[in-house]
Amino acid sequence: MGLIIALDPPEGVDGVRWCLRIAERLGRVPSGYKLGLPLLVREGVKGFSDVVSVIKSDLIIADLKLADIGYVNSLIVKEVSRTGVNAVIAHAFIGVEGGLDELAETCRSLGIKLILVTLMSHPGASRVMSREFREMLGIVKEVGAWGAVLPATMPEAIRAGRELLGGDVKILSPGIGPQGARPGDAICAGADYEIVGRLITLSEDPLSTALKVIEEQGRRVRECRCGGL
Amino acid sequence: MGLIIALDPPEGVDGVRWCLRIAERLGRVPSGYKLGLPLLVREGVKGFSDVVSVIKSDLIIADLKLADIGYVNSLIVKEVSRTGVNAVIAHAFIGVEGGLDELAETCRSLGIKLILVTLMSHPGASRVMSREFREMLGIVKEVGAWGAVLPATMPEAIRAGRELLGGDVKILSPGIGPQGARPGDAICAGADYEIVGRLITLSEDPLSTALKVIEEQGRRVRECRCGGL
């Protein structure tokens, strides 16, 4: 099952130590890890590298939600790629020419997977983003992105995304736990990976909670794909 | 005249020293300075603080193009506010509820001016952003942002922005110099500040170029407002 751990340290703790402790405890149990811009700003490229260096998964995502012109986004990705991450998240809404075309090229040359946000689940996203959702999926295909972010709380959008994107583009879905979706919801709707943060990282025993989430994903997927058999 | 210097160090130089040299040379000549996310990622919060500490202008903008949910954007702004910047740039397209409402509240509590991108000038922006331009201007008003970013290369959009936003919201316009607009173009169309980077920072004598830009802004504004009298 595809489980990605969002390593977002709470305020007021030593961010690097907090991440290291969880990454060491979980090891290769999840398929990947996701580190965010708050950690990068707080701990710098050096702290980011320290966390990446202990991660054993093949997928290490820098969730920067990049949303600038191609040249500026490329500068940032070049810098961040030195930390050892192998995937970055940017916004599809920036568009292609002079935006994501240049970023996609930079990512290809650095061996970095490009993942594009196509929809978000906070209520404000209904104002502009939802209306442009299909256009965003078209942009994902056009630039040949490796993956697309779609909220686990919106299974209909995941189904539409899978249909439009075909089978080659990975779908990554945050929103499991406190935000409302259950483990397995997004995978049942067509996602490849579920991104889980606090539900696991703030639990008393992150390893046993992660194993429970993976078990639950498996159970739900057997249910939705095989009618419970 | 409103001139903001974009301090974007080229690749391969010591970013902090490059910024310090220009900021010291220009002093209080510009109305403000803008620092970007590439500098923050490259030099960390410490390097960012070092640059901010020598800037004497009243307006010091962190151009982060924030585009995440309110909680995450707020975490980043709290961190960055410690460097001494007093304004941040985020994206209007994120929408209000659970997005910019929370960020605006954080900015207010920290005394940080919130500036929202409503349109960009790279060709790819015509795909999604241009279509949503008026919606974005509505979002600027709704969250009570201090300012809006509109490209100097699109005077018609600046005119429309000024009309919709009224006189209280500042309009900041990048795109002067290599990107095609001339000093004064945006102010003539209704902007308050023109953001100039390479045209000044990469010139042989940044101070004398900045003074020439300000003179040119004044000349153009006299022309457009008083018919050259």
XYZ file of N, CA, C and O in Angstrom, chain A residues 9-11 37-38 40-42 44-45 63-73 75-76 78-80 82 91-100 120-129 131-132 135-136 138-139 142 179 198, chain B residues 9-11 37-38 40-42 44-45 63-73 75-76 78-80 82 91-100 120-129 131-132 135-136 138-139 142 179 198:
448
model
N 6.922 19.035 11.820
C 7.099 19.173 13.269
C 6.197 20.259 13.841
O 6.003 21.294 13.218
N 5.622 20.011 15.036
C 4.797 21.053 15.663
C 5.664 22.252 16.066
O 6.891 22.151 16.112
N 5.005 23.383 16.360
C 5.749 24.568 16.796
C 6.413 24.301 18.145
O 5.913 23.532 18.942
N 7.792 23.300 3.450
C 8.480 24.589 3.427
C 8.700 25.180 4.826
O 9.761 25.776 5.077
N 7.748 25.009 5.774
C 8.018 25.540 7.112
C 9.296 24.956 7.721
O 10.087 25.680 8.327
N 11.884 23.806 6.051
C 13.016 24.344 5.296
C 13.364 25.758 5.758
O 14.538 26.094 5.955
N 12.318 26.580 5.976
C 12.555 27.963 6.397
C 13.140 27.977 7.808
O 14.070 28.719 8.114
N 12.590 27.120 8.664
C 12.971 27.111 10.075
C 14.370 26.549 10.277
O 15.145 27.068 11.077
N 16.575 25.561 7.621
C 17.527 25.802 6.535
C 17.840 24.543 5.742
O 17.406 23.432 6.084
N 18.625 24.735 4.680
C 19.013 23.624 3.812
C 19.805 22.584 4.606
O 19.655 21.382 4.399
N 7.778 19.468 -0.187
C 6.478 20.079 -0.478
C 6.611 21.588 -0.362
O 6.330 22.175 0.674
N 7.058 22.209 -1.451
C 7.326 23.646 -1.425
C 6.153 24.446 -1.978
O 6.136 25.657 -1.878
N 5.165 23.777 -2.596
C 4.033 24.467 -3.239
C 4.552 25.646 -4.073
O 4.067 26.775 -3.967
N 5.541 25.369 -4.914
C 6.169 26.419 -5.727
C 5.128 27.072 -6.632
O 4.312 26.385 -7.255
N 5.176 28.407 -6.712
C 4.154 29.118 -7.490
C 4.726 30.418 -8.052
O 4.129 31.477 -7.952
N 5.910 30.301 -8.629
C 6.533 31.490 -9.229
C 6.829 31.187 -10.701
O 6.491 30.110 -11.193
N 7.464 32.102 -11.386
C 7.833 31.847 -12.785
C 8.889 30.737 -12.837
O 9.510 30.404 -11.818
N 9.066 30.164 -14.031
C 9.963 29.029 -14.201
C 11.376 29.274 -13.706
O 11.973 28.418 -13.042
N 11.909 30.438 -13.996
C 13.287 30.746 -13.627
C 13.476 30.717 -12.106
O 14.417 30.099 -11.598
N 12.563 31.344 -11.389
C 12.677 31.420 -9.925
C 12.456 30.041 -9.292
O 13.227 29.602 -8.437
N 11.422 29.335 -9.755
C 11.172 27.978 -9.245
C 12.382 27.074 -9.479
O 12.735 26.255 -8.627
N 15.560 27.973 -9.710
C 16.621 28.335 -8.758
C 16.403 27.617 -7.428
O 17.329 27.075 -6.827
N 15.145 27.616 -6.971
C 14.820 27.009 -5.670
C 15.043 25.494 -5.727
O 15.646 24.910 -4.820
N 16.995 23.781 -7.715
C 18.434 23.460 -7.789
C 19.037 23.450 -6.387
O 19.817 22.571 -6.036
N 18.658 24.453 -5.599
C 19.191 24.568 -4.247
C 18.724 23.379 -3.391
O 19.519 22.742 -2.708
N 17.422 23.085 -3.452
C 16.835 22.062 -2.594
C 17.284 20.660 -3.014
O 17.400 19.760 -2.183
N 20.093 19.668 -3.683
C 21.362 19.321 -3.006
C 21.150 18.631 -1.679
O 22.060 18.017 -1.134
N 2.694 24.205 -8.036
C 1.284 24.431 -8.353
C 1.028 24.393 -9.855
O 1.701 25.099 -10.611
N 0.022 23.621 -10.286
C -0.342 23.563 -11.704
C -0.875 24.900 -12.204
O -0.716 25.235 -13.375
N -1.477 25.682 -11.333
C -2.204 26.880 -11.805
C -1.280 27.918 -12.432
O -1.741 28.819 -13.130
N 0.010 27.815 -12.180
C 0.997 28.738 -12.751
C 0.997 28.678 -14.286
O 1.364 29.639 -14.956
N 0.578 27.532 -14.829
C 0.538 27.399 -16.285
C 1.869 26.955 -16.868
O 2.876 26.852 -16.144
N 1.878 26.717 -18.144
C 3.013 26.045 -18.773
C 4.115 27.015 -19.244
O 5.207 27.044 -18.674
N 3.833 27.805 -20.263
C 4.882 28.601 -20.909
C 5.524 29.618 -19.954
O 4.851 30.486 -19.405
N 6.830 29.516 -19.791
C 7.545 30.425 -18.899
C 7.318 30.091 -17.433
O 7.810 30.788 -16.545
N 6.556 29.024 -17.195
C 6.273 28.606 -15.825
C 6.722 27.167 -15.631
O 7.897 26.883 -15.383
N 5.770 26.224 -15.821
C 6.066 24.828 -15.525
C 6.914 24.144 -16.587
O 7.555 23.134 -16.300
N -7.136 21.644 -3.875
C -6.896 21.591 -2.432
C -8.250 21.486 -1.733
O -9.283 21.748 -2.331
N -8.225 21.130 -0.443
C -9.504 20.802 0.196
C -9.998 21.850 1.186
O -11.098 21.707 1.721
N -9.224 22.919 1.446
C -9.763 23.940 2.361
C -10.941 24.632 1.651
O -10.964 24.705 0.419
N -11.927 25.133 2.433
C -13.145 25.677 1.798
C -12.839 26.764 0.759
O -13.511 26.844 -0.272
N -11.827 27.599 1.013
C -11.487 28.684 0.083
C -11.098 28.200 -1.304
O -11.171 28.961 -2.272
N -10.678 26.945 -1.422
C -10.264 26.416 -2.729
C -11.441 26.308 -3.687
O -11.261 26.241 -4.900
N -12.662 26.327 -3.135
C -13.842 26.226 -4.006
C -14.007 27.499 -4.826
O -14.669 27.503 -5.857
N -13.384 28.589 -4.365
C -13.573 29.895 -5.019
C -12.958 29.928 -6.418
O -13.601 30.356 -7.365
N -11.710 29.523 -6.528
C -11.031 29.603 -7.830
C -10.550 28.220 -8.275
O -10.789 27.788 -9.403
N -9.870 27.504 -7.376
C -9.194 26.271 -7.772
C -10.155 25.204 -8.320
O -9.882 24.576 -9.328
N -12.943 25.485 -9.782
C -13.454 25.848 -11.103
C -12.447 25.524 -12.200
O -12.803 25.288 -13.336
N -11.158 25.537 -11.849
C -10.104 25.353 -12.844
C -9.511 23.947 -12.802
O -8.476 23.685 -13.413
N -8.687 22.066 -16.056
C -7.595 22.768 -16.741
C -6.252 22.375 -16.100
O -5.255 22.134 -16.780
N -6.246 22.299 -14.770
C -5.027 21.937 -14.028
C -4.585 20.512 -14.386
O -3.396 20.250 -14.544
N -5.107 19.022 -17.172
C -4.533 19.129 -18.511
C -3.084 19.600 -18.458
O -2.222 19.106 -19.201
N -2.802 20.520 -17.549
C -1.443 21.052 -17.395
C -0.504 19.955 -16.886
O 0.635 19.834 -17.340
N 0.339 17.894 -19.828
C 1.114 18.645 -20.819
C 2.593 18.748 -20.438
O 3.454 18.668 -21.305
N -8.303 15.647 9.063
C -9.022 16.392 8.028
C -10.258 15.651 7.506
O -11.013 16.181 6.721
N -0.176 14.099 11.012
C -0.442 14.072 12.461
C -1.016 12.768 12.998
O -0.636 12.337 14.081
N 20.019 37.883 -5.970
C 21.414 37.646 -6.358
C 21.524 36.609 -7.471
O 20.780 35.621 -7.460
N 22.422 36.835 -8.440
C 22.616 35.824 -9.490
C 23.205 34.548 -8.898
O 23.710 34.541 -7.772
N 23.128 33.445 -9.674
C 23.707 32.180 -9.212
C 25.226 32.313 -9.092
O 25.845 33.083 -9.823
N 12.255 34.046 -2.238
C 12.370 32.709 -1.659
C 13.705 32.029 -2.023
O 14.281 31.334 -1.171
N 14.246 32.219 -3.255
C 15.550 31.590 -3.538
C 16.636 32.031 -2.553
O 17.433 31.213 -2.089
N 16.147 33.063 0.533
C 15.822 32.478 1.839
C 16.257 31.015 1.900
O 16.847 30.565 2.890
N 15.991 30.267 0.812
C 16.358 28.851 0.793
C 17.887 28.711 0.800
O 18.445 27.867 1.498
N 18.531 29.559 0.019
C 19.988 29.463 -0.154
C 20.743 29.886 1.097
O 21.724 29.262 1.483
N 19.197 30.831 4.190
C 18.526 30.581 5.466
C 18.015 31.855 6.116
O 18.263 32.965 5.649
N 17.303 31.653 7.227
C 16.735 32.778 7.970
C 17.854 33.702 8.456
O 17.711 34.925 8.465
N 9.206 38.076 -0.678
C 8.404 37.600 -1.808
C 8.437 36.075 -1.815
O 9.237 35.453 -2.501
N 7.539 35.481 -1.027
C 7.545 34.024 -0.861
C 6.532 33.358 -1.782
O 6.528 32.144 -1.902
N 5.661 34.123 -2.416
C 4.574 33.590 -3.251
C 3.902 32.415 -2.537
O 3.729 31.329 -3.089
N 3.524 32.659 -1.293
C 2.920 31.611 -0.464
C 1.647 31.091 -1.107
O 0.824 31.871 -1.597
N 1.477 29.772 -1.119
C 0.325 29.182 -1.803
C -0.088 27.876 -1.136
O -0.304 26.865 -1.790
N -0.179 27.919 0.192
C -0.599 26.722 0.922
C -1.827 27.080 1.761
O -2.314 28.206 1.688
N -2.299 26.143 2.569
C -3.436 26.452 3.446
C -2.990 27.467 4.503
O -1.788 27.694 4.710
N -3.981 28.080 5.154
C -3.702 29.154 6.100
C -2.748 28.770 7.214
O -1.847 29.534 7.565
N -2.911 27.570 7.747
C -2.082 27.144 8.872
C -0.604 27.072 8.476
O 0.267 27.578 9.190
N -0.334 26.477 7.321
C 1.063 26.319 6.870
C 1.668 27.685 6.502
O 2.785 28.006 6.909
N 0.912 28.490 5.763
C 1.401 29.827 5.418
C 1.702 30.640 6.671
O 2.690 31.378 6.716
N 2.606 29.502 9.636
C 3.844 28.998 10.246
C 5.057 29.656 9.584
O 6.003 30.076 10.248
N 5.018 29.733 8.246
C 6.145 30.295 7.495
C 6.303 31.778 7.799
O 7.407 32.268 8.049
N 5.330 33.437 10.445
C 5.818 33.642 11.820
C 7.335 33.530 11.851
O 8.027 34.313 12.498
N 7.850 32.516 11.153
C 9.300 32.286 11.121
C 10.013 33.452 10.435
O 10.997 33.991 10.946
N 9.482 33.846 9.285
C 10.145 34.871 8.473
C 10.041 36.253 9.125
O 10.929 37.095 8.961
N 10.554 37.053 12.014
C 11.675 37.255 12.952
C 12.892 37.888 12.299
O 13.787 38.371 12.963
N -0.325 34.228 -2.685
C -1.166 34.138 -3.885
C -2.643 34.276 -3.541
O -3.142 33.562 -2.666
N -3.351 35.144 -4.267
C -4.791 35.316 -4.059
C -5.574 34.058 -4.437
O -6.625 33.790 -3.857
N -5.045 33.275 -5.377
C -5.845 32.172 -5.925
C -6.173 31.100 -4.893
O -7.067 30.278 -5.104
N -5.441 31.079 -3.794
C -5.685 30.119 -2.710
C -7.089 30.256 -2.132
O -7.664 29.302 -1.614
N -7.656 31.468 -2.246
C -9.009 31.691 -1.732
C -9.014 32.048 -0.254
O -7.966 32.026 0.413
N -10.188 32.359 0.261
C -10.282 32.976 1.577
C -10.383 31.948 2.721
O -9.455 31.800 3.512
N -11.487 31.210 2.797
C -11.771 30.370 3.973
C -10.741 29.253 4.157
O -10.540 28.427 3.270
N -10.095 29.238 5.304
C -9.075 28.222 5.576
C -7.778 28.502 4.836
O -6.829 27.723 4.902
N -7.741 29.604 4.107
C -6.540 29.975 3.347
C -6.087 31.358 3.764
O -5.398 31.532 4.774
N -6.536 32.377 3.006
C -6.038 33.734 3.246
C -6.653 34.405 4.461
O -6.076 35.352 5.006
N 0.075 37.342 -13.192
C 1.510 37.296 -13.508
C 1.661 37.461 -15.019
O 0.692 37.325 -15.761
N 2.877 37.754 -15.474
C 3.027 38.153 -16.870
C 3.668 37.100 -17.768
O 3.767 37.305 -18.969
N 4.117 35.950 -17.213
C 4.672 34.926 -18.102
C 3.527 34.381 -18.963
O 2.366 34.379 -18.525
N 3.830 33.924 -20.188
C 2.753 33.508 -21.098
C 1.816 32.461 -20.487
O 0.600 32.505 -20.716
N 2.356 31.537 -19.690
C 1.535 30.478 -19.089
C 0.437 30.997 -18.176
O -0.548 30.304 -17.919
N 0.592 32.220 -17.677
C -0.419 32.794 -16.774
C -1.733 33.047 -17.490
O -2.779 33.174 -16.856
N -1.689 33.095 -18.832
C -2.918 33.347 -19.577
C -3.857 32.139 -19.500
O -5.046 32.243 -19.719
N -3.294 30.966 -19.153
C -4.068 29.723 -19.142
C -5.135 29.719 -18.045
O -6.290 29.416 -18.300
N -4.728 30.026 -16.820
C -5.687 29.966 -15.715
C -5.813 31.325 -15.020
O -6.910 31.836 -14.807
N -4.661 31.937 -14.704
C -4.677 33.130 -13.863
C -5.452 34.290 -14.487
O -6.239 34.948 -13.811
N -7.881 34.331 -16.537
C -9.317 34.094 -16.523
C -9.924 34.398 -15.155
O -11.105 34.713 -15.039
N -9.123 34.244 -14.099
C -9.634 34.392 -12.734
C -9.256 35.743 -12.124
O -9.424 35.963 -10.926
N -11.813 37.733 -10.042
C -12.088 36.994 -8.809
C -10.958 37.248 -7.794
O -11.200 37.451 -6.606
N -9.725 37.240 -8.295
C -8.559 37.459 -7.421
C -8.605 38.860 -6.799
O -8.276 39.031 -5.629
N -11.246 40.535 -6.148
C -12.282 40.470 -5.111
C -11.732 39.876 -3.825
O -12.053 40.339 -2.724
N -10.864 38.869 -3.960
C -10.257 38.228 -2.788
C -9.338 39.206 -2.052
O -9.323 39.271 -0.822
N -11.577 41.364 -0.043
C -12.263 40.615 1.011
C -11.374 40.357 2.222
O -11.844 40.417 3.354
N 12.097 42.666 -18.807
C 10.806 42.044 -19.119
C 9.925 42.908 -20.022
O 8.866 42.504 -20.442
N 17.055 43.433 -11.968
C 18.291 43.393 -12.752
C 18.682 44.707 -13.408
O 19.855 45.048 -13.449
